Structure formats: structure tokens, C-alpha cells
Amino acid sequence: MSLTPREEKVMNSILQWESSYFEYEPTDFEATYERWVKQQLNQLNPALIEKMNNGIDAALFHVHALIQNSRHQKDVRERLLSEARIFYPEAEEIEDLKACSIDQLTYIAQQQIARSRMLSLAQGGLSGTGGLLLLGIDIPAMIALQVRSIQYIAMNYGYDIQKPSEMMMSLKVFHASTLPKRYQHESWGELMEEISSGEADSFFYVGDESVADVSWLSMPLRQGMKGLIITMLKKKVVQGIPLIGVLFGAGMNYQKSREVTEFAHKFYQKRFLMDKQH
């Protein structure tokens, strides 16, 4: 089935985004930092890396299970369906949202994305106070918020993450969106291949179920460095508040949330339009 003129326009905007987003030229600082990260990872024992990857995969599945079974997740599903009924009164299941237009779904998604970014801003600001507990939970809290944001975007476009295949796809999107920029283009291509082949449409996931790999480990390393900087900024207080650390933590988490949600939103928009063409 061919796309409508409006859908064609949205698809073209996504293709333009792809061509600009993946033409990444790192700054001198970023290139130096990436070399340092690569050196650190190369020094790790391969057996330890595999153990870490397996641990991260297990943790991501647990995060998904906690999110899926939470009361908040159920409330979000109901809110999505309620908002969709404004445009499509017969919407009863998440898959029914596919009956809405791309503009309608984009409008709904943007409301949730804005809320997710504000949550990341607040969470980053709290970690920026430099408290040991808040710093200690910064990485798991950030991962949980980002996984949840991606799953909301998936459901918004009619992909129910209660299906094992959609759960795995959402985790793959999370992995790709949090990789260093130089690896993202390849991962985007792999995601496109999966949805083009139809593997993602089955109830059970039939591809490689591993999510984390050595390239992804730079993400927790980067967050660890952020924690060190926040600890140093903790001493710079304004009226008893480590204001610079709070602003730094909030800004870092907001920026990462913006990148992740933009990547995920473009992916699910494109997948929605590609499904319309079949």
C-alpha cells in the first residue's frame, strides 16, 4: 500500500534526519575521550567482558519486567488508549493505535517524550547534588527511565511491548540509541534489516537475544566519569547547594534523554510507515 502525501513527507523528513544524524564528526575532545575509553576496554579480560555483558543483559530484562508489571505502566497504557480514542473511538488494544494517522500519533508521542525528558532532567539534578546514594543509583535510574521512554514510544505507535518480540526490539533500540555515535549507524541498519525481514512481527523473538556488547560498555564508563566530575563539583556550593553540580548532572541526563528519545522516535515512526507500505 502506498503512503499518503503527508506520510511521504514524514518519511522524507526521517530520511533527511538519518543522513545528517549519522554523518558524525567527533570534536577533538570527543575523539580523545573515545580513544581513552577504547584503551580502558581493551585492557579488560575478555572473560570479564562477557560476564559483564551477560550481567547487563540480565539487568535489562529485570528492568523491563519491573516496568511492565508496575502500576504506572498500566496507567500509561490506559492514558495512551484514552488519548487515541479522541482520534479513533474504537481503540481498545495497543495495536489499535495503528489506525491513527502519523500526525496524530506524533502529537501523542511528543507529549510523553517531553515528560520523559523532564524526569531525566530532575533525576540528573538530584544526582548532581553529589550524595552517595543518589550517585550510586544514577546509572540504574537513568537506564530505567530511558528503557521506559522507549517502550512508551513503541506502544504509542501500536507495538505492544508485552509481546516478547516487541520487548526485545525495544531493548535493541535502547542499546543502539545509547551506543557511541560511531557505532550507531551500523546498529540502525541492523534494526532496519530486522523490521524489513518481518522477524520483529512474530510473537516470540527469533533473532539474537543478547543486547549488551563491548562497544556499549563505554556508556557506564561515561556515566562513571560524570559521577567523578559531580563529586569534584560538590565542593562548589551556592547558599549550601552544589548548584554547578546540579546543573551539570541535570544537563548531562537531559541531553542523553533527548538523544535516546529522538533516536527511538525516528525508529518507530519509520517502522510505522514501513508497515503501512506492506
Short mmCIF file of C-alpha atoms in Angstrom, two decimals:
data_model
loop_
_atom_site.label_atom_id
_atom_site.label_comp_id
_atom_site.label_asym_id
_atom_site.label_seq_id
_atom_site.Cartn_x
_atom_site.Cartn_y
_atom_site.Cartn_z
CA MET A 1 0.00 0.00 0.00
CA SER A 2 1.38 3.40 -0.94
CA LEU A 3 1.83 6.19 1.58
CA THR A 4 -0.33 9.30 1.59
CA PRO A 5 1.33 12.62 0.61
CA ARG A 6 1.56 13.56 4.29
CA GLU A 7 3.12 10.20 5.21
CA GLU A 8 5.58 10.58 2.34
CA LYS A 9 6.57 13.97 3.73
CA VAL A 10 7.19 12.50 7.19
CA MET A 11 9.19 9.61 5.69
CA ASN A 12 11.34 12.06 3.74
CA SER A 13 12.00 14.06 6.92
CA ILE A 14 13.15 10.85 8.64
CA LEU A 15 15.47 10.04 5.73
CA GLN A 16 16.90 13.56 5.94
CA TRP A 17 17.39 13.09 9.68
CA GLU A 18 19.26 9.82 9.01
CA SER A 19 21.62 11.44 6.52
CA SER A 20 22.50 14.27 8.90
CA TYR A 21 22.43 12.37 12.21
CA PHE A 22 24.77 9.59 11.12
CA GLU A 23 27.26 11.95 9.44
CA TYR A 24 29.03 12.32 12.74
CA GLU A 25 32.31 14.16 13.09
CA PRO A 26 33.59 14.00 16.68
CA THR A 27 35.23 17.03 18.26
CA ASP A 28 38.86 16.78 19.38
CA PHE A 29 37.70 16.28 22.97
CA GLU A 30 35.22 13.56 21.99
CA ALA A 31 37.83 11.78 19.85
CA THR A 32 40.34 11.87 22.71
CA TYR A 33 37.73 10.62 25.16
CA GLU A 34 36.65 7.78 22.86
CA ARG A 35 40.30 6.71 22.45
CA TRP A 36 40.68 6.66 26.23
CA VAL A 37 37.52 4.56 26.62
CA LYS A 38 38.70 2.14 23.95
CA GLN A 39 42.06 1.77 25.71
CA GLN A 40 40.32 1.03 29.02
CA LEU A 41 38.07 -1.59 27.42
CA ASN A 42 40.99 -3.23 25.61
CA GLN A 43 42.71 -3.76 28.93
CA LEU A 44 39.78 -5.78 30.29
CA ASN A 45 39.89 -9.57 30.32
CA PRO A 46 37.61 -11.00 27.55
CA ALA A 47 36.06 -13.40 30.06
CA LEU A 48 35.27 -10.46 32.35
CA ILE A 49 33.72 -8.53 29.44
CA GLU A 50 31.50 -11.50 28.58
CA LYS A 51 30.47 -11.81 32.22
CA MET A 52 29.68 -8.09 32.35
CA ASN A 53 27.65 -8.29 29.14
CA ASN A 54 25.64 -11.22 30.48
CA GLY A 55 25.05 -9.33 33.72
CA ILE A 56 23.89 -6.22 31.84
CA ASP A 57 21.54 -8.30 29.68
CA ALA A 58 20.05 -9.90 32.78
CA ALA A 59 19.68 -6.49 34.45
CA LEU A 60 17.91 -5.05 31.39
CA PHE A 61 15.42 -7.93 31.36
CA HIS A 62 14.75 -7.35 35.07
CA VAL A 63 14.27 -3.63 34.43
CA HIS A 64 11.77 -4.46 31.69
CA ALA A 65 9.91 -6.87 33.98
CA LEU A 66 9.68 -4.28 36.76
CA ILE A 67 8.43 -1.60 34.37
CA GLN A 68 5.94 -3.93 32.70
CA ASN A 69 4.42 -5.06 35.98
CA SER A 70 4.28 -1.62 37.56
CA ARG A 71 1.04 0.23 38.20
CA HIS A 72 2.48 3.22 36.36
CA GLN A 73 2.90 1.13 33.20
CA LYS A 74 -0.75 0.12 33.32
CA ASP A 75 -1.75 3.76 33.83
CA VAL A 76 0.33 4.78 30.81
CA ARG A 77 -1.35 2.12 28.64
CA GLU A 78 -4.75 3.42 29.67
CA ARG A 79 -3.72 7.03 29.06
CA LEU A 80 -2.40 6.16 25.60
CA LEU A 81 -5.65 4.41 24.71
CA SER A 82 -7.71 7.30 26.10
CA GLU A 83 -5.77 9.84 24.04
CA ALA A 84 -6.02 7.63 20.95
CA ARG A 85 -9.82 7.39 21.33
CA ILE A 86 -10.01 11.13 20.66
CA PHE A 87 -8.94 10.29 17.10
CA TYR A 88 -10.09 6.65 16.87
CA PRO A 89 -13.01 5.88 19.25
CA GLU A 90 -12.74 2.10 18.70
CA ALA A 91 -9.23 1.85 20.21
CA GLU A 92 -9.28 -0.93 22.81
CA GLU A 93 -5.83 -2.52 22.46
CA ILE A 94 -2.35 -1.05 21.90
CA GLU A 95 -2.31 -2.45 18.34
CA ASP A 96 -5.42 -0.36 17.58
CA LEU A 97 -3.32 2.80 17.74
CA LYS A 98 -2.02 1.89 14.28
CA ALA A 99 -5.38 3.04 12.94
CA CYS A 100 -4.49 6.63 13.85
CA SER A 101 -2.63 8.88 11.43
CA ILE A 102 1.09 9.57 11.67
CA ASP A 103 0.40 13.18 12.72
CA GLN A 104 -1.98 12.08 15.47
CA LEU A 105 0.48 9.54 16.85
CA THR A 106 3.35 12.03 16.62
CA TYR A 107 1.33 14.54 18.65
CA ILE A 108 0.61 11.96 21.38
CA ALA A 109 4.24 10.77 21.41
CA GLN A 110 5.64 14.27 21.78
CA GLN A 111 3.65 14.79 25.00
CA GLN A 112 5.15 11.65 26.55
CA ILE A 113 8.66 12.44 25.26
CA ALA A 114 8.50 15.89 26.89
CA ARG A 115 7.51 14.30 30.21
CA SER A 116 10.31 11.74 29.96
CA ARG A 117 12.92 14.42 29.31
CA MET A 118 11.74 16.43 32.30
CA LEU A 119 12.01 13.33 34.50
CA SER A 120 15.58 12.79 33.29
CA LEU A 121 16.35 16.45 33.98
CA ALA A 122 15.06 16.11 37.55
CA GLN A 123 16.84 12.80 38.14
CA GLY A 124 20.12 14.22 36.82
CA GLY A 125 19.73 17.26 39.05
CA LEU A 126 19.28 15.06 42.12
CA SER A 127 22.38 13.03 41.27
CA GLY A 128 24.21 16.32 40.77
CA THR A 129 23.88 17.11 44.48
CA GLY A 130 26.72 14.63 44.96
CA GLY A 131 25.02 12.44 47.56
CA LEU A 132 26.50 8.93 47.63
CA LEU A 133 23.10 7.22 47.45
CA LEU A 134 21.86 9.40 44.58
CA LEU A 135 25.14 8.98 42.69
CA GLY A 136 25.04 5.24 43.30
CA ILE A 137 21.61 4.85 41.74
CA ASP A 138 22.24 7.35 38.91
CA ILE A 139 23.12 4.74 36.27
CA PRO A 140 20.31 2.24 37.05
CA ALA A 141 17.80 5.10 37.39
CA MET A 142 18.86 6.62 34.07
CA ILE A 143 18.69 3.23 32.32
CA ALA A 144 15.22 2.56 33.75
CA LEU A 145 13.95 5.97 32.62
CA GLN A 146 15.33 5.53 29.12
CA VAL A 147 14.04 1.98 28.68
CA ARG A 148 10.65 3.13 29.89
CA SER A 149 10.65 6.09 27.50
CA ILE A 150 11.44 3.83 24.53
CA GLN A 151 8.72 1.38 25.49
CA TYR A 152 6.19 4.23 25.73
CA ILE A 153 7.15 5.37 22.24
CA ALA A 154 6.80 1.79 20.95
CA MET A 155 3.31 1.44 22.43
CA ASN A 156 2.38 4.87 21.10
CA TYR A 157 2.88 3.57 17.55
CA GLY A 158 0.91 0.39 18.20
CA TYR A 159 3.71 -2.02 19.16
CA ASP A 160 2.75 -3.80 22.38
CA ILE A 161 5.86 -4.43 24.48
CA GLN A 162 4.04 -7.21 26.34
CA LYS A 163 4.85 -9.37 23.31
CA PRO A 164 8.30 -10.97 23.76
CA SER A 165 9.37 -9.89 20.27
CA GLU A 166 8.44 -6.25 20.93
CA MET A 167 10.10 -6.33 24.33
CA MET A 168 13.34 -7.50 22.71
CA MET A 169 13.03 -4.92 19.94
CA SER A 170 12.62 -2.10 22.48
CA LEU A 171 15.78 -3.27 24.31
CA LYS A 172 17.65 -3.42 20.98
CA VAL A 173 16.56 0.16 20.26
CA PHE A 174 17.75 1.18 23.73
CA HIS A 175 21.12 -0.47 23.07
CA ALA A 176 21.53 1.22 19.68
CA SER A 177 20.47 4.66 20.94
CA THR A 178 22.97 4.61 23.83
CA LEU A 179 25.97 3.45 21.80
CA PRO A 180 28.79 5.87 20.95
CA LYS A 181 27.86 7.77 17.79
CA ARG A 182 30.41 5.95 15.64
CA TYR A 183 28.60 2.64 16.21
CA GLN A 184 25.03 3.85 15.90
CA HIS A 185 24.77 3.83 12.11
CA GLU A 186 25.61 0.13 11.91
CA SER A 187 23.12 -0.70 14.68
CA TRP A 188 20.42 1.39 12.96
CA GLY A 189 21.00 -0.64 9.81
CA GLU A 190 20.65 -3.89 11.74
CA LEU A 191 17.36 -2.69 13.23
CA MET A 192 16.09 -1.77 9.76
CA GLU A 193 17.01 -5.24 8.50
CA GLU A 194 15.07 -6.87 11.31
CA ILE A 195 11.87 -4.98 10.63
CA SER A 196 12.25 -5.36 6.84
CA SER A 197 12.64 -9.14 7.18
CA GLY A 198 9.46 -9.42 9.23
CA GLU A 199 11.24 -11.11 12.14
CA ALA A 200 10.03 -8.42 14.53
CA ASP A 201 6.39 -9.16 13.68
CA SER A 202 6.36 -12.63 15.23
CA PHE A 203 5.11 -13.15 18.79
CA PHE A 204 8.40 -14.62 20.02
CA TYR A 205 11.71 -13.02 19.13
CA VAL A 206 13.71 -15.16 16.66
CA GLY A 207 16.96 -13.17 16.42
CA ASP A 208 19.99 -12.79 18.66
CA GLU A 209 18.70 -12.11 22.18
CA SER A 210 21.93 -10.60 23.51
CA VAL A 211 21.77 -6.84 23.93
CA ALA A 212 24.98 -5.55 25.53
CA ASP A 213 28.38 -5.79 23.85
CA VAL A 214 31.84 -4.36 24.37
CA SER A 215 31.04 -1.16 22.45
CA TRP A 216 28.11 -0.45 24.78
CA LEU A 217 30.29 -0.63 27.88
CA SER A 218 31.53 2.89 27.15
CA MET A 219 28.12 4.12 28.32
CA PRO A 220 28.51 3.10 32.01
CA LEU A 221 32.13 4.28 31.83
CA ARG A 222 30.94 7.68 30.63
CA GLN A 223 28.39 7.82 33.45
CA GLY A 224 31.08 6.87 35.94
CA MET A 225 33.21 9.79 34.74
CA LYS A 226 30.19 12.04 35.15
CA GLY A 227 29.94 10.86 38.76
CA LEU A 228 33.60 11.77 39.38
CA ILE A 229 33.06 15.27 37.98
CA ILE A 230 29.95 15.73 40.13
CA THR A 231 31.92 14.64 43.20
CA MET A 232 34.55 17.30 42.46
CA LEU A 233 31.89 19.96 41.87
CA LYS A 234 30.20 19.07 45.16
CA LYS A 235 32.52 21.47 46.98
CA LYS A 236 31.36 24.44 44.89
CA VAL A 237 28.21 25.43 46.79
CA VAL A 238 25.88 28.39 46.44
CA GLN A 239 23.83 29.02 49.60
CA GLY A 240 24.51 25.46 50.71
CA ILE A 241 23.56 23.89 47.36
CA PRO A 242 26.14 22.44 44.93
CA LEU A 243 24.49 24.41 42.14
CA ILE A 244 27.12 23.75 39.46
CA GLY A 245 26.99 20.01 40.12
CA VAL A 246 23.18 20.04 39.98
CA LEU A 247 23.20 21.94 36.67
CA PHE A 248 25.89 19.65 35.26
CA GLY A 249 24.06 16.46 36.26
CA ALA A 250 20.71 17.74 35.02
CA GLY A 251 22.19 18.92 31.72
CA MET A 252 24.03 15.66 31.06
CA ASN A 253 20.98 13.49 31.75
CA TYR A 254 18.65 15.74 29.78
CA GLN A 255 20.99 15.69 26.77
CA LYS A 256 21.25 11.90 26.86
CA SER A 257 17.47 11.57 27.23
CA ARG A 258 16.97 13.89 24.24
CA GLU A 259 19.32 11.78 22.09
CA VAL A 260 17.72 8.47 23.14
CA THR A 261 14.12 9.60 22.69
CA GLU A 262 14.88 11.24 19.33
CA PHE A 263 16.56 8.06 18.06
CA ALA A 264 13.70 5.85 19.30
CA HIS A 265 11.01 8.17 17.99
CA LYS A 266 12.50 8.25 14.50
CA PHE A 267 12.86 4.47 14.54
CA TYR A 268 9.25 3.77 15.49
CA GLN A 269 7.94 6.45 13.14
CA LYS A 270 9.83 4.85 10.26
CA ARG A 271 8.74 1.36 11.27
CA PHE A 272 5.10 2.50 11.41
CA LEU A 273 5.36 3.98 7.91
CA MET A 274 7.21 0.94 6.53
CA ASP A 275 4.47 -1.32 7.88
CA LYS A 276 1.92 0.87 6.10
CA GLN A 277 3.68 0.20 2.81
CA HIS A 278 3.38 -3.59 3.18
#
